[in-house]
Each structure stands twice: as structure tokens, then as C-alpha cells.
């Protein structure tokens, strides 16, 4: 075996097996077949054997068997001269010579890379096997091989613990082996270095849990200071954080997707408002009012700011609305928003105080950013403080919703006990300085006078969240189909479109069913709809679309298929 | 019989249709109407196809403007076209 000259003193299993393979290959044709099988097996066997070795010593017994099987395949004919180098014998030798606590210290070093493992292997074999003695030896070569270091890092923790435990044993032992004194000092220094990074980590982790609490305590003070300090439009971002960290406010603030300050309207914007639609302003002002009363509660000196803020909100929203695609959509957006707000107000009564605080900060921060998202965020904040996060999205509202919203608004404004600011509302009415606010005051008076006593349905929040979740489910599909990166605003736009689409869909189905004189929407109605949409043509039938786009389970439900027993499912 | 057997084998459906959501939406919109058994699956199919077309349209819009990112104005323009197409 010319190629058997491997320089390793202690041949690794892999090298051994490879050697075996090499020796076996040029033998005989019959041998070749078996070696081919053997070839297939030995590569499998090698990592296997390594793994086995690394796991437990007890399982090492299998290796001889495996090697034996390989050996059997490879050596059907005995080679006397190979006896001492059969894989089995070699492995047995390795097992005998290797230390008991093999590289394995740990479960941490489960699958060491074969190369470094082989290196360690050889080292270990050279050293007498004892745990304590191993420590210094592990440490000593730590500086030598970089691969060693990485594995050493893996075992760092265990070694540390062992080191700490067997410190008495370890250090004196480390000093014992000759020529290791320098290494031992190095190792001790190494150990020391090991110690330092680990301990702080362990300390830091519990500390992480404590941090938020301390933050909150401080921020309340900051928040109060900010409340006193803030005037109309300054230091807006600064206010956010204390507001956000108040416990109740966190609850409220966290629900808002856009936790941006009401930087919304600039004075310049305020001036440049063309007052696009009275209704828009009206609805806007209604909304601001409902939030305003909450604000009024807190500090009487705020009204000027609040009014300014509200006016600016109005302006911002008014500005925002021309930006929307269509006035109708704006209207749609407004009225369901109203309805949504009204419903949420009913719910969030108990949080009015915190709300008012929030609104103060919010109102105080009113300044110029009349972008649509900001306007929407403002609105969202106004309602957002009541837990509404989906203000931007016009809910699937029909006419009844709008009326509900309108009735809810004045009712909410006046009758609710948490808002004794009905008087403050009137107080607000003459007060607003801007022309837009004046315009808005007119519809408010009749509204407040109406006082309808309809109780809003409980659980508007539940309704919005799953609705939004359902829409976002489709929006994710959109981003998947688009195969391009998308902005978040675009996703929200998609949700709006989906909402409109759903409305249209329901209307169409209603019409079709009514045309057929039915009150139940059937599959043929759906098919007719898809035909009219141009999805189903003479070439492409509905079944084809179902097969293409729906998973198998749904397809089974939709397309009638014959089954055994002379049945068809679903039944036609 | 066979259907039940095959369905029970696989419990996880990829791309599930939010049937409850669709039913709820329809009920809210048209409380006086009823949906038949598997109609919401076809509604889901309809939505999928609509979204697919919308996404294609938005993508072409964005590419036309040589934008690497789909913005909401692209989506808006695409939606206008699509809603017109899927008027029924």
C-alpha cells in the first residue's frame, strides 16, 4: 500500500477508512463492485462514525460493527497483512487510546468540524486523559490553533464553570505540566479574560427586564414639565416619548400605527386653505370636537391652544382631503371615520382623562404638515386615543353607518357623562377664530340640539380589527404578486381599494340574485359576475380558474367530481 | 366519502381563504342576503384574481415611471383602471 504512508501518527477514522478504500480499489473486479458499495457506505460511515464518537462512548461500540460491515464488504477475502489495519482494529485502537472524556466535553460541542476535531483528537490522544488535566491542555493550545480557539469559545462557558469549580485543582494542575508554565499563566489570563465577558452578560439579562420600569417613572415628570412648557408648535418630537411612555397613554399610543405628533398643520397651510368642502370641514370639526371635549377637561388655559390646534387640524384635514383621489372617497372616508369614532368614544369613556392629556399634547403640537397621511394620522390620533388604529381606512360603511355616526356624534358630545363638556362645546362654538371653524360651528349646533338616544353597538373595535386583518391578508398577497418593493402607504391604499371592491362585489351579487328572484347568492351568480368582469371567457372557464388559483381542498369543494360508489361530490 | 378521507389527511392548507372574514363582510354589507355554501370560496377566487390584476397593473405603472418601488399613486392609478374593468 504505497498510499498508506500517511503522516499522521494517530490516524483518524476518516483517514483510516480512506486508506482502506484506496487499498481496496485496485484489487479485483469483484472487489470493485463491493468497493463501490463500500465506497457508498464509507463516506456515510465516516461522518457517522465521527458523530457517534462525539456523542457517547457507549455508542462507539456500533462503529466497529459498521466498520466491520464495511470491512466485510471490502474484504471478503482476508488479507493477512491488512489485519492490523482493518478499520475495525484501527478504530478499536483509537478507542482504547483516546481519553475518556473525549472532545466531547459538552453537549455544546456536538458536531465539531472534522478537521479541528481531528486536530483535537490527536492532541487529546497525546495527553493522558483526565478532566482536570485536560483543562490546561485545552487552554494551552488555545493560542496555537485558531480553529481551536473557536471551539474553545464554544466550550467557554463550561470551561469557566469547570474552572470555577475545580479552581483549586485546575490552577495547580495547570502549573504542573512542564513547559506549560507560560501557557498556564496565559491560560489563567485567558481564563480571566473569559470570565470578564461572561459575567456581565449574565448580569445584564435580568437587568433588561428592569429597564422599562425605570424609564416610565422618569418620563412622567418629563411629561408634566413638557405640558407646562409647551406652547403651540414647538418641541414636537420631544413630547412624543413621554406621552408614549405613560402607562395609560402607552396603551392608547401603542394602538396608533402612526405615532406622529400633530405637526399636521402649519400656519401657512392654515392660510392657504381653499376650504374645499364644507362637509369635510364639518365632519372634521365634529371629530375634533369629540376629541376636544376630552381636552377641555384638563386645563382651561389650554383652550386657546386647543382651538388653534383644532383649527389647524381642521385645516390640515381640509387640506388633506383635496389630496385624496376623489371627494367621494374623502366623504366616504370621513363618514365611516365618524361612525367609527363615535363607536369608539362610547368605549373609551373611562379613558377620557388620559385621552385629554394625550389630546393636550397632541393639540399643543399642532403645526404644519398638511400631508394626507399626517392629516389622517391626526384624525387617527384623535380617534386613535380611543383605540382606533384604522381610521384611515374607510370602513365598509353603508348609509346606515353614516347616520349612526352622525347621531352618535352629537349624542356623544352631549349626553355622555364623561364629557360634561357639552357646555364647553358651546363654549367652543363661538370661540374658534378661523373662518373654517365658524363654518363648522353652524352644523354643530343643530347636532348637539338633536340628542338622539341611540346606543351604539358594542364592539366596534372588534369589528375593525378583524376587518383590517382580513384586508391586510389580501394586501400581503398583493405585495407578493407585485414582486416589487412597496411602500406602506401603498399597502394602505391597496386596503382601501379592496374595501371598495368588496362593496361593489356585494352590490353586484345582490343585483344578480335579485334578478334571478332569489335571496341567496349562488354559484351561478358568482360565475356571472366573473364573466362580466372578463375573468371567465369562452376560452377560460370557471373550473380552469379554480384549478389554477385555489388549493386542492377548495377545488374539491367547488368542482363536482365523481367518486366511487356512484356518487358525485359536491352534489349537483 | 373519499373526499372526507383525502381532506382529513392534509390539515394545513396553504393560502387559506379567510372564509369567516368573507362571510362576515358580506353579512355586514347585505344582511338581507344569504351566501350559499361554497360561494365564499369563489369570492375569494375573485379577490385573488382582482388583486393579481391590480398588482400587475401597479407594477407596470411603477415601471413606467421608472420607479423601483411601488408607491401609492401607482396603486391609485392602477385601482382606478381595475375598478372600472371589474365593474360587472
PDB file of C-alpha atoms in Angstrom, chain A residues 325 396-397 463 466-467 470-471 473-474 477-478 480-487 489-490 493-494 497-498 500-510 512-513 518-523 526 529-530 532-533 535 542 545-546 549-554 556-558 563-565 567 569, chain B residues 1-3 6-7 10 12-19 21-22 24-26 28-30 32-39 41-56 58-59 62-63 67-73 75-76 79-80 82-88:
ATOM      1  CA  UNK A 325     -58.299  60.680  -5.002  1.00  0.00           C
ATOM      2  CA  UNK A 396     -67.143  49.078   4.736  1.00  0.00           C
ATOM      3  CA  UNK A 397     -69.809  51.515   5.578  1.00  0.00           C
ATOM      4  CA  UNK A 463     -65.209  44.780  14.133  1.00  0.00           C
ATOM      5  CA  UNK A 466     -60.593  41.585  12.160  1.00  0.00           C
ATOM      6  CA  UNK A 467     -61.770  43.543   9.202  1.00  0.00           C
ATOM      7  CA  UNK A 470     -58.710  40.349   6.645  1.00  0.00           C
ATOM      8  CA  UNK A 471     -57.829  43.203   4.358  1.00  0.00           C
ATOM      9  CA  UNK A 473     -54.252  39.412   4.482  1.00  0.00           C
ATOM     10  CA  UNK A 474     -55.133  40.315   0.940  1.00  0.00           C
ATOM     11  CA  UNK A 477     -50.964  38.802  -1.284  1.00  0.00           C
ATOM     12  CA  UNK A 478     -50.797  41.975  -3.289  1.00  0.00           C
ATOM     13  CA  UNK A 480     -46.476  39.041  -3.210  1.00  0.00           C
ATOM     14  CA  UNK A 481     -48.000  39.300  -6.631  1.00  0.00           C
ATOM     15  CA  UNK A 482     -46.370  42.636  -7.296  1.00  0.00           C
ATOM     16  CA  UNK A 483     -42.889  41.193  -6.855  1.00  0.00           C
ATOM     17  CA  UNK A 484     -41.609  44.658  -6.170  1.00  0.00           C
ATOM     18  CA  UNK A 485     -40.877  46.523  -3.010  1.00  0.00           C
ATOM     19  CA  UNK A 486     -43.769  48.585  -1.864  1.00  0.00           C
ATOM     20  CA  UNK A 487     -44.299  51.473   0.424  1.00  0.00           C
ATOM     21  CA  UNK A 489     -48.738  53.899   2.099  1.00  0.00           C
ATOM     22  CA  UNK A 490     -49.226  51.869  -0.993  1.00  0.00           C
ATOM     23  CA  UNK A 493     -54.086  52.310  -0.475  1.00  0.00           C
ATOM     24  CA  UNK A 494     -54.482  48.720  -1.518  1.00  0.00           C
ATOM     25  CA  UNK A 497     -59.237  49.723  -2.855  1.00  0.00           C
ATOM     26  CA  UNK A 498     -60.048  46.308  -1.522  1.00  0.00           C
ATOM     27  CA  UNK A 500     -64.307  49.493  -2.253  1.00  0.00           C
ATOM     28  CA  UNK A 501     -64.031  46.370  -4.252  1.00  0.00           C
ATOM     29  CA  UNK A 502     -65.813  44.371  -1.611  1.00  0.00           C
ATOM     30  CA  UNK A 503     -68.617  46.861  -1.527  1.00  0.00           C
ATOM     31  CA  UNK A 504     -69.004  46.669  -5.246  1.00  0.00           C
ATOM     32  CA  UNK A 505     -68.871  42.933  -5.199  1.00  0.00           C
ATOM     33  CA  UNK A 506     -71.630  42.661  -2.677  1.00  0.00           C
ATOM     34  CA  UNK A 507     -73.767  45.101  -4.593  1.00  0.00           C
ATOM     35  CA  UNK A 508     -73.328  43.217  -7.805  1.00  0.00           C
ATOM     36  CA  UNK A 509     -74.154  39.919  -6.199  1.00  0.00           C
ATOM     37  CA  UNK A 510     -77.218  41.465  -4.697  1.00  0.00           C
ATOM     38  CA  UNK A 512     -77.748  39.346  -9.720  1.00  0.00           C
ATOM     39  CA  UNK A 513     -79.562  37.394  -7.090  1.00  0.00           C
ATOM     40  CA  UNK A 518     -83.584  34.718  -5.228  1.00  0.00           C
ATOM     41  CA  UNK A 519     -82.467  35.817  -1.847  1.00  0.00           C
ATOM     42  CA  UNK A 520     -79.494  33.573  -1.733  1.00  0.00           C
ATOM     43  CA  UNK A 521     -76.391  34.179  -3.687  1.00  0.00           C
ATOM     44  CA  UNK A 522     -75.450  31.109  -5.621  1.00  0.00           C
ATOM     45  CA  UNK A 523     -72.526  29.888  -7.596  1.00  0.00           C
ATOM     46  CA  UNK A 526     -70.600  34.373  -8.925  1.00  0.00           C
ATOM     47  CA  UNK A 529     -70.036  38.227 -12.077  1.00  0.00           C
ATOM     48  CA  UNK A 530     -66.726  36.833 -13.170  1.00  0.00           C
ATOM     49  CA  UNK A 532     -68.889  40.223 -16.652  1.00  0.00           C
ATOM     50  CA  UNK A 533     -65.563  41.128 -15.188  1.00  0.00           C
ATOM     51  CA  UNK A 535     -62.193  36.778 -15.982  1.00  0.00           C
ATOM     52  CA  UNK A 542     -64.549  28.957 -14.176  1.00  0.00           C
ATOM     53  CA  UNK A 545     -59.612  29.340 -12.857  1.00  0.00           C
ATOM     54  CA  UNK A 546     -60.492  27.333  -9.805  1.00  0.00           C
ATOM     55  CA  UNK A 549     -55.659  29.508  -8.288  1.00  0.00           C
ATOM     56  CA  UNK A 550     -57.245  27.635  -5.481  1.00  0.00           C
ATOM     57  CA  UNK A 551     -55.716  24.915  -3.362  1.00  0.00           C
ATOM     58  CA  UNK A 552     -56.814  21.365  -3.815  1.00  0.00           C
ATOM     59  CA  UNK A 553     -59.145  21.268  -0.879  1.00  0.00           C
ATOM     60  CA  UNK A 554     -61.208  24.122  -2.177  1.00  0.00           C
ATOM     61  CA  UNK A 556     -62.637  19.549  -4.353  1.00  0.00           C
ATOM     62  CA  UNK A 557     -65.404  21.511  -2.785  1.00  0.00           C
ATOM     63  CA  UNK A 558     -66.154  23.503  -5.863  1.00  0.00           C
ATOM     64  CA  UNK A 563     -66.263   9.203  -6.609  1.00  0.00           C
ATOM     65  CA  UNK A 564     -66.591   5.547  -6.084  1.00  0.00           C
ATOM     66  CA  UNK A 565     -69.974   4.253  -5.193  1.00  0.00           C
ATOM     67  CA  UNK A 567     -71.532   9.429  -6.122  1.00  0.00           C
ATOM     68  CA  UNK A 569     -69.289  15.416  -4.783  1.00  0.00           C
TER      69      UNK A 569
ATOM     70  CA  UNK B   1     -66.590   9.508   1.498  1.00  0.00           C
ATOM     71  CA  UNK B   2     -63.440   9.659  -0.471  1.00  0.00           C
ATOM     72  CA  UNK B   3     -63.459  13.396  -0.182  1.00  0.00           C
ATOM     73  CA  UNK B   6     -58.496  12.935   1.461  1.00  0.00           C
ATOM     74  CA  UNK B   7     -59.250  16.171   3.203  1.00  0.00           C
ATOM     75  CA  UNK B  10     -53.811  17.192   4.986  1.00  0.00           C
ATOM     76  CA  UNK B  12     -52.754  22.546   6.704  1.00  0.00           C
ATOM     77  CA  UNK B  13     -53.895  24.327   3.641  1.00  0.00           C
ATOM     78  CA  UNK B  14     -51.561  26.757   2.057  1.00  0.00           C
ATOM     79  CA  UNK B  15     -53.100  30.054   1.146  1.00  0.00           C
ATOM     80  CA  UNK B  16     -56.197  29.558   3.156  1.00  0.00           C
ATOM     81  CA  UNK B  17     -59.215  31.557   2.250  1.00  0.00           C
ATOM     82  CA  UNK B  18     -60.497  33.695   5.108  1.00  0.00           C
ATOM     83  CA  UNK B  19     -63.957  32.261   4.847  1.00  0.00           C
ATOM     84  CA  UNK B  21     -63.993  37.110   7.151  1.00  0.00           C
ATOM     85  CA  UNK B  22     -65.662  36.987   3.763  1.00  0.00           C
ATOM     86  CA  UNK B  24     -68.862  38.472   7.805  1.00  0.00           C
ATOM     87  CA  UNK B  25     -68.169  41.185   5.285  1.00  0.00           C
ATOM     88  CA  UNK B  26     -70.981  40.034   3.093  1.00  0.00           C
ATOM     89  CA  UNK B  28     -72.499  43.343   7.102  1.00  0.00           C
ATOM     90  CA  UNK B  29     -72.980  44.695   3.653  1.00  0.00           C
ATOM     91  CA  UNK B  30     -76.114  42.806   2.775  1.00  0.00           C
ATOM     92  CA  UNK B  32     -80.865  40.526   3.902  1.00  0.00           C
ATOM     93  CA  UNK B  33     -78.944  38.226   1.597  1.00  0.00           C
ATOM     94  CA  UNK B  34     -77.538  34.827   2.163  1.00  0.00           C
ATOM     95  CA  UNK B  35     -74.450  33.237   0.813  1.00  0.00           C
ATOM     96  CA  UNK B  36     -74.553  29.722  -0.403  1.00  0.00           C
ATOM     97  CA  UNK B  37     -72.255  27.016   0.827  1.00  0.00           C
ATOM     98  CA  UNK B  38     -69.106  27.351  -1.210  1.00  0.00           C
ATOM     99  CA  UNK B  39     -69.741  30.765  -2.602  1.00  0.00           C
ATOM    100  CA  UNK B  41     -64.535  30.334  -1.987  1.00  0.00           C
ATOM    101  CA  UNK B  42     -65.455  31.787  -5.320  1.00  0.00           C
ATOM    102  CA  UNK B  43     -65.490  35.215  -3.780  1.00  0.00           C
ATOM    103  CA  UNK B  44     -62.021  34.513  -2.523  1.00  0.00           C
ATOM    104  CA  UNK B  45     -61.028  33.442  -6.001  1.00  0.00           C
ATOM    105  CA  UNK B  46     -62.450  36.639  -7.327  1.00  0.00           C
ATOM    106  CA  UNK B  47     -60.458  38.645  -4.829  1.00  0.00           C
ATOM    107  CA  UNK B  48     -57.310  36.784  -5.705  1.00  0.00           C
ATOM    108  CA  UNK B  49     -57.736  37.488  -9.364  1.00  0.00           C
ATOM    109  CA  UNK B  50     -58.573  41.094  -8.695  1.00  0.00           C
ATOM    110  CA  UNK B  51     -55.510  41.563  -6.551  1.00  0.00           C
ATOM    111  CA  UNK B  52     -53.382  39.823  -9.086  1.00  0.00           C
ATOM    112  CA  UNK B  53     -54.518  42.093 -11.839  1.00  0.00           C
ATOM    113  CA  UNK B  54     -54.185  45.096  -9.595  1.00  0.00           C
ATOM    114  CA  UNK B  55     -50.659  44.132  -8.719  1.00  0.00           C
ATOM    115  CA  UNK B  56     -49.748  43.647 -12.341  1.00  0.00           C
ATOM    116  CA  UNK B  58     -49.423  48.717 -10.323  1.00  0.00           C
ATOM    117  CA  UNK B  59     -46.197  47.094 -11.321  1.00  0.00           C
ATOM    118  CA  UNK B  62     -44.263  51.812 -11.400  1.00  0.00           C
ATOM    119  CA  UNK B  63     -42.047  50.524 -14.159  1.00  0.00           C
ATOM    120  CA  UNK B  67     -39.583  53.649 -10.052  1.00  0.00           C
ATOM    121  CA  UNK B  68     -38.076  50.750  -8.218  1.00  0.00           C
ATOM    122  CA  UNK B  69     -40.721  50.930  -5.575  1.00  0.00           C
ATOM    123  CA  UNK B  70     -44.445  50.805  -5.878  1.00  0.00           C
ATOM    124  CA  UNK B  71     -45.895  53.959  -4.489  1.00  0.00           C
ATOM    125  CA  UNK B  72     -49.405  54.756  -3.558  1.00  0.00           C
ATOM    126  CA  UNK B  73     -50.030  56.903  -6.614  1.00  0.00           C
ATOM    127  CA  UNK B  75     -51.590  51.842  -6.805  1.00  0.00           C
ATOM    128  CA  UNK B  76     -54.194  54.512  -7.057  1.00  0.00           C
ATOM    129  CA  UNK B  79     -57.003  50.806  -8.886  1.00  0.00           C
ATOM    130  CA  UNK B  80     -58.921  53.293 -10.953  1.00  0.00           C
ATOM    131  CA  UNK B  82     -59.125  47.965 -12.365  1.00  0.00           C
ATOM    132  CA  UNK B  83     -62.243  49.077 -10.622  1.00  0.00           C
ATOM    133  CA  UNK B  84     -63.509  50.246 -13.934  1.00  0.00           C
ATOM    134  CA  UNK B  85     -62.714  46.960 -15.525  1.00  0.00           C
ATOM    135  CA  UNK B  86     -64.273  44.878 -12.823  1.00  0.00           C
ATOM    136  CA  UNK B  87     -67.457  46.788 -12.750  1.00  0.00           C
ATOM    137  CA  UNK B  88     -69.652  43.873 -13.692  1.00  0.00           C
TER     138      UNK B  88
END
